[in-house]
Coordinates of C-alpha atoms in Angstrom, one line a residue:
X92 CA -15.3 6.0 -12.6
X93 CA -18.8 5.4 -14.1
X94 CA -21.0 3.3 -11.6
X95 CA -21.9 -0.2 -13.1
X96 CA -25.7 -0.7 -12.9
X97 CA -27.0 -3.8 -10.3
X98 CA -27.8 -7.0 -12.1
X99 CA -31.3 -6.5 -10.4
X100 CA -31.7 -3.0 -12.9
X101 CA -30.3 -5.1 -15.3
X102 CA -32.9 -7.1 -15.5
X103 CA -36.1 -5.3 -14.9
X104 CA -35.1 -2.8 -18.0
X105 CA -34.4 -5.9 -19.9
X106 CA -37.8 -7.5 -18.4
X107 CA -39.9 -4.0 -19.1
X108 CA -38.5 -4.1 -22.6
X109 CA -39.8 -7.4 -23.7
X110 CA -43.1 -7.2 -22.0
X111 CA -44.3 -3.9 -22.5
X112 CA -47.3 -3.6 -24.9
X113 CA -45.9 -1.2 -26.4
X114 CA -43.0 -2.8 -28.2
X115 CA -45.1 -6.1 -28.7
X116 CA -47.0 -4.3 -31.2
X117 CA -47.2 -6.1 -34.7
X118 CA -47.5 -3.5 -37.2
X119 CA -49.4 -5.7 -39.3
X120 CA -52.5 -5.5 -37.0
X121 CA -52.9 -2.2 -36.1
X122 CA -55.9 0.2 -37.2
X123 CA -55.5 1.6 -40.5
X124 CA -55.0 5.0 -39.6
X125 CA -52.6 8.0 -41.6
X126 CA -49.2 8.1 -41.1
X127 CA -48.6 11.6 -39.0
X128 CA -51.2 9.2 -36.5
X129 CA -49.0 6.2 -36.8
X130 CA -45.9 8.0 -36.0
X131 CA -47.1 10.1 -33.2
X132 CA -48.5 6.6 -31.9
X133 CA -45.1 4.9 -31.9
X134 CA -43.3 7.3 -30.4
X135 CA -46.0 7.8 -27.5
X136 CA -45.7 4.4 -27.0
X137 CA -42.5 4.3 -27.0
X138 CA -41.7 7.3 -24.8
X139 CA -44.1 5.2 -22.5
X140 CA -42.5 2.1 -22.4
X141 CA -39.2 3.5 -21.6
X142 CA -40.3 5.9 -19.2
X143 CA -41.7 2.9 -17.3
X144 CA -39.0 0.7 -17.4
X145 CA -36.5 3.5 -16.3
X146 CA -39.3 3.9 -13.3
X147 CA -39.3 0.0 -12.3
X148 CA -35.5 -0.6 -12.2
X149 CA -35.1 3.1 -10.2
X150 CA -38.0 0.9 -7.4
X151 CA -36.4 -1.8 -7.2
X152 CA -33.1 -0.9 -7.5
X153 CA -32.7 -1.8 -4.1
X154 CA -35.5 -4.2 -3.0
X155 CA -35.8 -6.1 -6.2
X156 CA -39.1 -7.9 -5.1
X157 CA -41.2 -4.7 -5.1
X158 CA -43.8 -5.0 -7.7
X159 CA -43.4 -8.9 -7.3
X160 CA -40.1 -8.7 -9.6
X161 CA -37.5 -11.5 -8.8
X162 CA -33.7 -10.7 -8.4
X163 CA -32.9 -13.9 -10.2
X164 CA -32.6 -13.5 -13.8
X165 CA -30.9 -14.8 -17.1
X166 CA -27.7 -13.1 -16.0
X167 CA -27.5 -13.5 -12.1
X168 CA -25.4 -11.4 -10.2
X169 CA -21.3 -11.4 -10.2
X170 CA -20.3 -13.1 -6.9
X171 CA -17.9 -11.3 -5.0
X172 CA -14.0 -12.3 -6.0
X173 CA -11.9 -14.0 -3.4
X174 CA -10.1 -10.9 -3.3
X175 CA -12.8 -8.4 -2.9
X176 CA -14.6 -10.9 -0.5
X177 CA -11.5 -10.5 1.7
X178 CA -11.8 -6.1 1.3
X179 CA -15.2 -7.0 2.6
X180 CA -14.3 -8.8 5.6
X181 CA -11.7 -6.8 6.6
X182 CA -14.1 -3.8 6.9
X183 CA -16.5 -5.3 8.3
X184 CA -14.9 -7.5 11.1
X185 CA -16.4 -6.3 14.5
X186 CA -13.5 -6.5 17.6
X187 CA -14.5 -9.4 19.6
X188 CA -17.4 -10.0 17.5
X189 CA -15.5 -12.5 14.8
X190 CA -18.2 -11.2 11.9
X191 CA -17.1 -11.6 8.8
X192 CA -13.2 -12.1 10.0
X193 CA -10.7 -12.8 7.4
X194 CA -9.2 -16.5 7.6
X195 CA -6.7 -18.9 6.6
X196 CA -3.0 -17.9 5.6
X197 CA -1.4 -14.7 3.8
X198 CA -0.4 -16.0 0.8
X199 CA 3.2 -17.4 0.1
X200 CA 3.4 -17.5 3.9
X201 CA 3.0 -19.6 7.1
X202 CA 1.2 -17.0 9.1
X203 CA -2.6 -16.5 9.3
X204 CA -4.3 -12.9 9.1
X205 CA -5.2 -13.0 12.8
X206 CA -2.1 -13.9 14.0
X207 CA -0.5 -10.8 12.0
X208 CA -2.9 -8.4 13.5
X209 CA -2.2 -10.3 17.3
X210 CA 1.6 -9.9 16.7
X211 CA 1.6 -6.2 15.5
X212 CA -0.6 -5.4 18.8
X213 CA 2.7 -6.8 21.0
X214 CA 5.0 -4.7 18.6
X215 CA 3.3 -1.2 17.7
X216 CA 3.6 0.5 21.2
X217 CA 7.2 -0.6 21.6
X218 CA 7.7 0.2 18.0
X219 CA 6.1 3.8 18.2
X220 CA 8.5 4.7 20.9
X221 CA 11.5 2.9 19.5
X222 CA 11.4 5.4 16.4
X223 CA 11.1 8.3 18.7
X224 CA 14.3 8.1 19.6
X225 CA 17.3 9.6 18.3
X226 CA 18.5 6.8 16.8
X227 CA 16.3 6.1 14.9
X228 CA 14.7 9.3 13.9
X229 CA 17.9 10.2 12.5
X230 CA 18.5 9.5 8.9
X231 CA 21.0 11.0 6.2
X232 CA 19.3 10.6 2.4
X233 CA 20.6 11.9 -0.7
X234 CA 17.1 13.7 -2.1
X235 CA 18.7 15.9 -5.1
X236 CA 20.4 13.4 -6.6
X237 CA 18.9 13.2 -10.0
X238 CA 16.6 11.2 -12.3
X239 CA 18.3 8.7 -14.1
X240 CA 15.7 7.5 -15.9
X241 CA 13.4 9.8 -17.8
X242 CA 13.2 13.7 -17.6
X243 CA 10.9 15.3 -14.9
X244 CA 8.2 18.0 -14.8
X245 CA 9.9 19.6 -11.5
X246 CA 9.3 19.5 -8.0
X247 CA 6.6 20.5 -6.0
X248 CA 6.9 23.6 -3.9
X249 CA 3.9 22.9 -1.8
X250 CA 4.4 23.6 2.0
X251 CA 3.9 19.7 3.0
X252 CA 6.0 18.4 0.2
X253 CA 9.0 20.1 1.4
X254 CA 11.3 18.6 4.0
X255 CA 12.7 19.8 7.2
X256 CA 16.4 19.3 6.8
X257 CA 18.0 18.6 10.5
X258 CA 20.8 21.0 11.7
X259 CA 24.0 18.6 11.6
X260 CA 25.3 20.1 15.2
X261 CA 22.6 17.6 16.4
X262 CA 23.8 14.5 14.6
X263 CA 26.6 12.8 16.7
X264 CA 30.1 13.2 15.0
X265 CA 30.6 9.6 14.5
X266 CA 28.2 9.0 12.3
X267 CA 29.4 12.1 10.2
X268 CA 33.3 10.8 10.2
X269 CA 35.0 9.7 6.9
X270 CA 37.4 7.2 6.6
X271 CA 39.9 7.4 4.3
X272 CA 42.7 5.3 3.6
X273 CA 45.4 4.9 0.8
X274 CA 42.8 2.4 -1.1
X275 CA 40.1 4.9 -1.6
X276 CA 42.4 6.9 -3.2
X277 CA 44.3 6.2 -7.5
X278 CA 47.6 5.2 -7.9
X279 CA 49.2 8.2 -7.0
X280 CA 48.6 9.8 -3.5
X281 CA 47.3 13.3 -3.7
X282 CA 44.6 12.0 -6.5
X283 CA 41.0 12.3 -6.7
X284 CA 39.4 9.3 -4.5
X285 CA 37.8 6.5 -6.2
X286 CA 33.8 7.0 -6.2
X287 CA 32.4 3.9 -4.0
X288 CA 30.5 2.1 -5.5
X289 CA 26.5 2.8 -5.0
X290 CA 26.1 -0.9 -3.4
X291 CA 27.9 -4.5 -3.3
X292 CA 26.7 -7.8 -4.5
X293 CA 25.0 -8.5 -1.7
X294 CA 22.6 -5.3 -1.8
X295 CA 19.1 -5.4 -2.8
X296 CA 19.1 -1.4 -3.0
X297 CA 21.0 1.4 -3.7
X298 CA 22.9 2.4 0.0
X299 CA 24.3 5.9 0.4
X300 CA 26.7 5.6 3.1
X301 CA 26.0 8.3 5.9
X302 CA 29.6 8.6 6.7
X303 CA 30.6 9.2 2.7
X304 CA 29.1 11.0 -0.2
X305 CA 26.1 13.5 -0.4
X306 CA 23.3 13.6 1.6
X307 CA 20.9 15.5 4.1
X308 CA 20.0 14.9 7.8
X309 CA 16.7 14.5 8.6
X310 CA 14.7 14.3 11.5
X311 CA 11.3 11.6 10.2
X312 CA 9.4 12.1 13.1
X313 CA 9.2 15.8 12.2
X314 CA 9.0 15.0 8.5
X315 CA 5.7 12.4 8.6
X316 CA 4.6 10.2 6.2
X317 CA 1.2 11.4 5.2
X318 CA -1.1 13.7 2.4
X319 CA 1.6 16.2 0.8
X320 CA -1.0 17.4 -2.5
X321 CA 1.9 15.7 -4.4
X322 CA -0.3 14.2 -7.4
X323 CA -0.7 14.4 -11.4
X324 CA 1.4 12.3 -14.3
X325 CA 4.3 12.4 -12.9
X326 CA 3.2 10.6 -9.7
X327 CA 2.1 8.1 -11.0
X328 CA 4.8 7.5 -14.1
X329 CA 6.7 6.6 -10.6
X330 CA 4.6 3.2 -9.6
X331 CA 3.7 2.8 -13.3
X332 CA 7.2 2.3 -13.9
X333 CA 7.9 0.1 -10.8
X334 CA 5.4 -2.0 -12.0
X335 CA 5.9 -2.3 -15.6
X336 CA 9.3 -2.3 -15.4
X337 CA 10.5 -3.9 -12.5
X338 CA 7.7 -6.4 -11.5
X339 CA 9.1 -9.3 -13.9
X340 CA 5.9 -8.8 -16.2
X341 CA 3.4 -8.5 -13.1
X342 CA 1.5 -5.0 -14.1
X343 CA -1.9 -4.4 -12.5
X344 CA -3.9 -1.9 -13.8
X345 CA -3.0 1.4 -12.4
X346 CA -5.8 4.2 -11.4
X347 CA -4.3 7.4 -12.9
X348 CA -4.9 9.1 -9.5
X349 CA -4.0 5.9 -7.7
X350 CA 0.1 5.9 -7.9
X351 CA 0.5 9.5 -5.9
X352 CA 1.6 10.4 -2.6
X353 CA -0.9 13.6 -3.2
X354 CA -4.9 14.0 -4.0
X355 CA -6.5 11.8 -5.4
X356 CA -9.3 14.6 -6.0
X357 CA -8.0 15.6 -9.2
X358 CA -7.6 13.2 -11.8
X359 CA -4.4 14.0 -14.1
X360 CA -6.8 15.1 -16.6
X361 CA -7.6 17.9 -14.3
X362 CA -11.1 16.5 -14.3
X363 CA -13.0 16.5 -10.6
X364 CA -12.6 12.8 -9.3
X365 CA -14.7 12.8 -5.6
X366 CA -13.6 10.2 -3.2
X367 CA -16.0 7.2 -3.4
X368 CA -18.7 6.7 0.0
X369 CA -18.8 2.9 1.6
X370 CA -23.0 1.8 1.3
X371 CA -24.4 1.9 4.9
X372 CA -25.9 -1.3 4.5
X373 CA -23.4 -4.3 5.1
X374 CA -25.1 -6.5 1.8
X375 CA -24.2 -3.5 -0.4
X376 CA -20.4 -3.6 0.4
X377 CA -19.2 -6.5 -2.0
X378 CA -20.7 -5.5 -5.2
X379 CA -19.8 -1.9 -4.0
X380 CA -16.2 -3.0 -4.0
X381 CA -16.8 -5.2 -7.1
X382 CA -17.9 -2.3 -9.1
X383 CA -15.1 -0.2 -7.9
X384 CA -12.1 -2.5 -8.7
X385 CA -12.7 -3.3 -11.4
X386 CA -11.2 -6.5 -11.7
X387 CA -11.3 -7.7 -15.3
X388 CA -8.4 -4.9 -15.9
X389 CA -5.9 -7.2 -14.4
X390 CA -5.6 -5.7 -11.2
X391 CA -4.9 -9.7 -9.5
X392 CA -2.1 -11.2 -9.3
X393 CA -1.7 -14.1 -11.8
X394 CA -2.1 -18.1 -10.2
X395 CA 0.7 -19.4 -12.2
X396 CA 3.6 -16.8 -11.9
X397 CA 6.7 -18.2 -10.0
X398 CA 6.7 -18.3 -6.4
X399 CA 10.4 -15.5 -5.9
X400 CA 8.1 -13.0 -8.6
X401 CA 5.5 -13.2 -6.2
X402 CA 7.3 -12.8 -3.5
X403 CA 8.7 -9.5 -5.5
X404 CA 5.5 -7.9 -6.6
X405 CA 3.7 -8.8 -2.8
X406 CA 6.4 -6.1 -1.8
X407 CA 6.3 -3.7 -4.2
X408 CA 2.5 -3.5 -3.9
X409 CA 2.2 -3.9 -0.2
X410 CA 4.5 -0.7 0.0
X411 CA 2.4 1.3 -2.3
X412 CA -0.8 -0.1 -0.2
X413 CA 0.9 0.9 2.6
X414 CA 2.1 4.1 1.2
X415 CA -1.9 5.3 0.4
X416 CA -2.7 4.1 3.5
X417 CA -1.1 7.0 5.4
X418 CA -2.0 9.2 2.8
X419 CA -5.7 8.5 3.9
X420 CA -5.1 8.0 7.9
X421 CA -3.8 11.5 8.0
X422 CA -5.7 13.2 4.8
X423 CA -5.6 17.3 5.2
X424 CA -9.2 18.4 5.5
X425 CA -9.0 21.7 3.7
X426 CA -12.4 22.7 4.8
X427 CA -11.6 22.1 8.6
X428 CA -7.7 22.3 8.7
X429 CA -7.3 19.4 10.0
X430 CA -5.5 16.2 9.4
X431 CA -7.6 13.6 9.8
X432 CA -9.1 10.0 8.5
X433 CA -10.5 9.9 5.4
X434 CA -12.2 6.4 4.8
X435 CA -13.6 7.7 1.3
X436 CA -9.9 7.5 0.3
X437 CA -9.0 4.6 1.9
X438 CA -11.6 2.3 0.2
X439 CA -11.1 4.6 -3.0
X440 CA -6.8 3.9 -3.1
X441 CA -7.0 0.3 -2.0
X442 CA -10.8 -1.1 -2.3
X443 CA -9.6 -0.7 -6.1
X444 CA -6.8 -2.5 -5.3
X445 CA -7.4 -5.5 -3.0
X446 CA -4.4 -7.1 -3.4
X447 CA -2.7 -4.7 -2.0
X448 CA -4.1 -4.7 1.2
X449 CA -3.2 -8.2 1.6
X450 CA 0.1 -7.6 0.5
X451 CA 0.6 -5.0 3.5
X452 CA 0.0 -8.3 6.1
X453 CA 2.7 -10.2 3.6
X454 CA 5.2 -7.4 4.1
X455 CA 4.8 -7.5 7.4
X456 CA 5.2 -11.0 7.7
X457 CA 8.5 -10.5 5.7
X458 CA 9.7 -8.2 7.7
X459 CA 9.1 -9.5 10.8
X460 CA 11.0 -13.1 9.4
X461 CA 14.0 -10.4 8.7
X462 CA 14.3 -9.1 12.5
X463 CA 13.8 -12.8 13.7
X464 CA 16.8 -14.0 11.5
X465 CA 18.6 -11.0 12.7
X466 CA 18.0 -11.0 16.2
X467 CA 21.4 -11.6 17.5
X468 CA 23.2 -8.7 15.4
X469 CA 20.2 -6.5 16.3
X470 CA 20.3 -7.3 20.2
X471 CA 24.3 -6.7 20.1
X472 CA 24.1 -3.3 18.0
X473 CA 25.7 -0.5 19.8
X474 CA 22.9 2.5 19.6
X475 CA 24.7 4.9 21.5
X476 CA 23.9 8.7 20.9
X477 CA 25.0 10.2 23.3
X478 CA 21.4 11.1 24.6
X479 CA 21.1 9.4 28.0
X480 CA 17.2 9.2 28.3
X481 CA 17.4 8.1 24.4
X482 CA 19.8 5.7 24.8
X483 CA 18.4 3.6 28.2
X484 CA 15.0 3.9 26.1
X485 CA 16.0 2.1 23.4
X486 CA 18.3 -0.4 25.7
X487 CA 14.7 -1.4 27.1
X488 CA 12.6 -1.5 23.7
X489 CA 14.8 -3.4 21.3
X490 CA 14.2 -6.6 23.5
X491 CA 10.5 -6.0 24.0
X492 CA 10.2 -6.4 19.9
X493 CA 12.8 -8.8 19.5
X494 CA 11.0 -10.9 22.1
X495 CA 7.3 -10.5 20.7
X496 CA 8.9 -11.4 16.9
X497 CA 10.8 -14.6 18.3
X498 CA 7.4 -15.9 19.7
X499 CA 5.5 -15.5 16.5
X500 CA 7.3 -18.6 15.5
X501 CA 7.8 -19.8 11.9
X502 CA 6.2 -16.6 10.3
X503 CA 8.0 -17.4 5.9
X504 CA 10.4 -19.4 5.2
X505 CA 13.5 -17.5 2.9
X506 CA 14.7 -21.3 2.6
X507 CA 12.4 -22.5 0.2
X508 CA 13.3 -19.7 -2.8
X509 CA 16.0 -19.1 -5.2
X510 CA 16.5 -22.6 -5.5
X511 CA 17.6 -25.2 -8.8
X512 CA 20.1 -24.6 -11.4
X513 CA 18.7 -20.9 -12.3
X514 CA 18.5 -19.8 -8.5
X515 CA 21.2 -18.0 -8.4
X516 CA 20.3 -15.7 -11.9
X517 CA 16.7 -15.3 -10.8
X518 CA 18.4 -13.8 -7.4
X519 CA 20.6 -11.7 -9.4
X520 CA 17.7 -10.4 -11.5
X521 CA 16.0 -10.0 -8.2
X522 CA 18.2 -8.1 -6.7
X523 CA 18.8 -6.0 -10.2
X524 CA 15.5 -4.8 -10.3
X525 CA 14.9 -4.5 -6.6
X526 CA 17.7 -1.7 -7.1
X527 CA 16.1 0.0 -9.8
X528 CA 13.5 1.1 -7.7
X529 CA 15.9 2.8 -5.9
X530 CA 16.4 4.8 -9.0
X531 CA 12.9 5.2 -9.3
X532 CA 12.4 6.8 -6.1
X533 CA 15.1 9.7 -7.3
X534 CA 12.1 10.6 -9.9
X535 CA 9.8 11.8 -7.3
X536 CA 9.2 15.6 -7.7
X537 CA 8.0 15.4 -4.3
X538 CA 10.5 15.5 -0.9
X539 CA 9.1 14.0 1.9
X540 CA 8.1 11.4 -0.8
X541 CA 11.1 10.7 -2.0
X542 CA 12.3 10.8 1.9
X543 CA 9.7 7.9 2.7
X544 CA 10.0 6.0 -0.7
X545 CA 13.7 5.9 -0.6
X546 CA 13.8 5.0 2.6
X547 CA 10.9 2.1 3.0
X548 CA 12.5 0.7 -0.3
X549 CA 15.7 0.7 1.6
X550 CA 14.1 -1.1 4.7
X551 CA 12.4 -3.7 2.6
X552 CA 15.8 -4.1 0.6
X553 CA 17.5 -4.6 4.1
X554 CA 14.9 -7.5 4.8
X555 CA 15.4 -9.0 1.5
X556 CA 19.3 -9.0 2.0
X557 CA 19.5 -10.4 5.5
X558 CA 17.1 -13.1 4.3
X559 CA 18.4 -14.2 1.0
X560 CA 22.2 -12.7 0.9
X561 CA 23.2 -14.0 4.0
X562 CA 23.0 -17.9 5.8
X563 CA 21.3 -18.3 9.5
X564 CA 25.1 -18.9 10.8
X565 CA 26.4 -15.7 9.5
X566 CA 23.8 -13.8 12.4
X567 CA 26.0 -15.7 15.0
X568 CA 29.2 -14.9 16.6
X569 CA 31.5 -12.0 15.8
X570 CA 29.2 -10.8 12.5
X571 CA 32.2 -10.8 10.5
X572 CA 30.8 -11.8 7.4
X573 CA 27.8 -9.0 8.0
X574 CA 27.6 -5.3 5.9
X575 CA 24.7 -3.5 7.2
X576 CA 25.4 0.3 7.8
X577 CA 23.9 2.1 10.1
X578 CA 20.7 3.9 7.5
X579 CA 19.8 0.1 6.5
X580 CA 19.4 -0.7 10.6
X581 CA 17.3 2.5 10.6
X582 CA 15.4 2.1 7.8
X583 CA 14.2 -1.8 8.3
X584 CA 13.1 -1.1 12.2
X585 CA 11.5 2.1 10.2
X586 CA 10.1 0.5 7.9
X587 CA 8.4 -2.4 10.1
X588 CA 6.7 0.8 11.9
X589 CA 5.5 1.9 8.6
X590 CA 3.6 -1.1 8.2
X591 CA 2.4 -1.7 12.1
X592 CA 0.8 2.1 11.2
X593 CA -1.2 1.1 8.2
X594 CA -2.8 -2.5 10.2
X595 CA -3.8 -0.7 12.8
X596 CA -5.2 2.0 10.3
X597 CA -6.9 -1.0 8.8
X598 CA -8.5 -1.2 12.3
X599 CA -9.1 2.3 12.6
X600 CA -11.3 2.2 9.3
X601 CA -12.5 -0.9 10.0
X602 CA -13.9 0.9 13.1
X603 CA -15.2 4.0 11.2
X604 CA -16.8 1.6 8.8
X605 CA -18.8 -0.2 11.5
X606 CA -19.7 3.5 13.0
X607 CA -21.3 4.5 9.5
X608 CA -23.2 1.5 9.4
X609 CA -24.8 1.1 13.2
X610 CA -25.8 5.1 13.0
X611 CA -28.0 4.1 9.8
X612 CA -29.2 1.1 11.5
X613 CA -30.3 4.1 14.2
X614 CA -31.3 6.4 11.6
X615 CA -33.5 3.7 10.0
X616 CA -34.8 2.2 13.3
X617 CA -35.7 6.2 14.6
X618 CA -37.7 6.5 11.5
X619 CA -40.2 3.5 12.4
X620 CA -43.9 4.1 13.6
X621 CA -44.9 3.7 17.2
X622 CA -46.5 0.7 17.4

């Protein structure tokens, strides 16, 4: 992406143009002298008077009072968006330090950023080691079932794209049963069973019942989240088309290396695209961002769209922030072979986006309103494996996390949408395009991204259906009422993981960030003269 030039350049090459002698010659008054002489004398001049405008605004690009020039001129600088102000502070915030920290509430919620951050430090240890256990590391997803929606280039046979499918002898058999009775099958007996239907009213996803249909075991602590090389047109036709599509008319402008689970290197054009490098001075990070997101494309979220589409595109783009995240928290370093941090494609996948990053502390907030509303039915759930050590483990953890989330108090409040006369068709539409990402998902020519995209869509569609298909009162007592299967408990408590990784990557770049800028300070300080 071309580099906008500083409104301090700006100005001295607009300053050098008006005042140079050169082009405040009058024609009118100049010796009468031949006309090979009066050309070669305008374009000496004029070779001049560029070359020394192109020289002053190089000086003071950075110090714009060298040569006595002012930084204020005619058009003064861009102030930094609310949005990229907030990019700014969240790299920039020092542990302990409270520089620059981000304040005030995440939007369309009742939780403040610091209280987010204080919450997921209670959760993420308990969390980590909750999804290490067999229950939850085991998952049964349906990744060849086909596009529905438009025809793909193929899959990618790259080593990390591939999946690692889990031997069933290690699943336990009753989570492998069927169940039939005379219902499931026609009229007469001895007839082809009626296909189930792909989800029920109350479903904000597609749900591929583990104990029914197609589907392959796999273990997702041995299939990670993270870079795969996954990347081109038809990554990103996948989040263009959540967006467009899906997002109730919400479409940010889309980076066309920005929607992939793969390089970002590599534009789709096949043209080189280098990560982006943070400035090492702290005053240069806000235009820097400016510049890079570009924010008269649309890329914000409009004030006056209604408070349930929101609510629907904060998820959708908090998953795909989340989603790059990883990417960049565990980037393969081809030159060292390596998987390691890569802050040049964190602030290049969401410093372009900074709604996005906010929207990772909404979904987390959402999520966390989800567990707190289904604390009972999660505290009761029978997580047997089989696997004694496994088993006690996770008898010991669910409490810890259920205990941290019921302290954070009033986090969102699922009572205050979907209501009115058209409630009940804007939740329908909800839920309608909600599963058509589902669909989506089954267009990624990628495995382990379709593994992590189907099942973080199915986490945040678990949220969204204990929150808004199901009252409080229904979480209490027997459960009768309640249809979770056993993938949707996996993916939601898999899911809030996901998004306890990417804040404390935020931290971890944050950190990185701060590292870059005190060894130029050093640099800078080293280069000084002995007094």
């Amino acid at each position: 992406m071309p580099k906008k030039r500083s409104s301090a350049a700006r100005s001295v090459a607009r300053t050098a143009h008006v005042t140079s002698p050169a082009l405040a010659l009058d024609t009118d008054q100049q010796p009468d002298v031949g006309p090979a002489k009066r050309q070669w004398l305008w374009t000496t001049l004029r070779v001049a008077a560029l070359a020394a405008a192109a020289a002053t605004a190089y000086i003071a690009r950075d110090s714009p009072h060298v040569l006595g020039l002012s930084s204020r001129s005619e058009d003064p600088p861009k102030s930094p968006s609310q949005n990229i102000g907030f990019m700014a502070q969240v790299l920039q915030k020092s542990q302990g330090q409270n520089i620059c920290k981000p304040e005030g509430f995440v939007s369309d919620t009742y939780s403040d950023f610091d209280s987010v951050e204080a919450l997921n430090h209670r959760v993420a240890r308990p969390l980590d080691k909750l999804v290490h256990t067999k229950f939850f590391r085991t998952l049964k997803v349906d990744l060849y079932k086909p596009c529905q929606l438009w025809r793909t280039e193929g899959s990618c046979f790259q080593r990390d794209c591939i999946v690692q499918p889990l031997d069933a002898s290690n699943v336990p058999a009753a989570w492998c049963a069927e169940t039939v009775d005379q219902n499931s099958f026609g009229p007469f007996l001895g007839s082809f069973p009626r296909q189930r239907p792909e989800y029920t009213d109350k479903d904000f996803a597609i749900v591929n019942d583990e104990t029914y249909g197609d589907g392959l075991w796999v273990d997702l602590v041995e299939n990670p989240e993270r870079f795969t090389g996954y990347a081109g047109a038809g990554a990103n036709a996948v989040w263009m088309s959540i967006y467009q599509d899906n997002c109730f008319g919400v479409a940010p402008y889309l980076q066309d290396t920005a929607g992939g689970w793969g390089s970002q290197l590599v534009n789709i054009d096949g043209k080189s695209m280098p990560f982006v490098q943070p400035p090492h001075k702290r005053r240069e990070l806000a235009p820097f961002l400016e510049n890079l997101a570009e924010e008269d494309r649309g890329v914000t979220l409009p004030a006056d769209v209604p408070r349930e589409y929101r609510v629907f595109y904060r998820a959708v783009s908090g998953l795909h922030a989340s989603v790059s995240t990883h990417i960049c928290a565990e980037y393969f370093n081809a030159t060292s072979e390596q998987w390691e941090p890569n802050l040049g494609c964190f602030i290049s996948r969401i410093g372009a986006f900074p709604d996005r990053l906010q929207n990772m502390y909404f979904n987390f907030v959402l999520l966390t309103r989800a567990i707190q509303k289904m604390e009972p039915y999660i505290a009761s759930y029978d997580y047997t494996t089989g696997v004694v050590k496994d088993d006690r483990a996770v008898q010991r953890l669910i409490p810890k996390v259920l205990k941290a989330v019921r302290k954070a108090g009033l986090v969102f409040d699922d009572s205050e949408l979907f209501l009115g006369s058209d409630g009940h068709e804007l939740k329908a539409e909800f839920k309608e395009n909600f599963r058509n990402i589902s669909r989506i998902m089954d267009c990624t020519g990628c495995e382990k991204c379709r593994l992590w995209g189907k099942t973080q869509t199915l986490g945040l569609a678990t949220a969204l259906k204990a929150l808004f298909s199901y009252p409080d009162r229904a979480f209490r007592g027997r459960f009768t009422s309640l249809d979770f299967k056993r993938n949707e408990v996996v993916a939601l408590i898999t899911t809030y993981f996901q998004f306890s990784r990417s804040l404390d990557a935020i931290e971890m770049f944050r950190g990185m960030y701060q590292n870059i800028v005190t060894d130029w300070r050093a640099s800078q300080a080293s280069q000084l003269p002995d007094k």
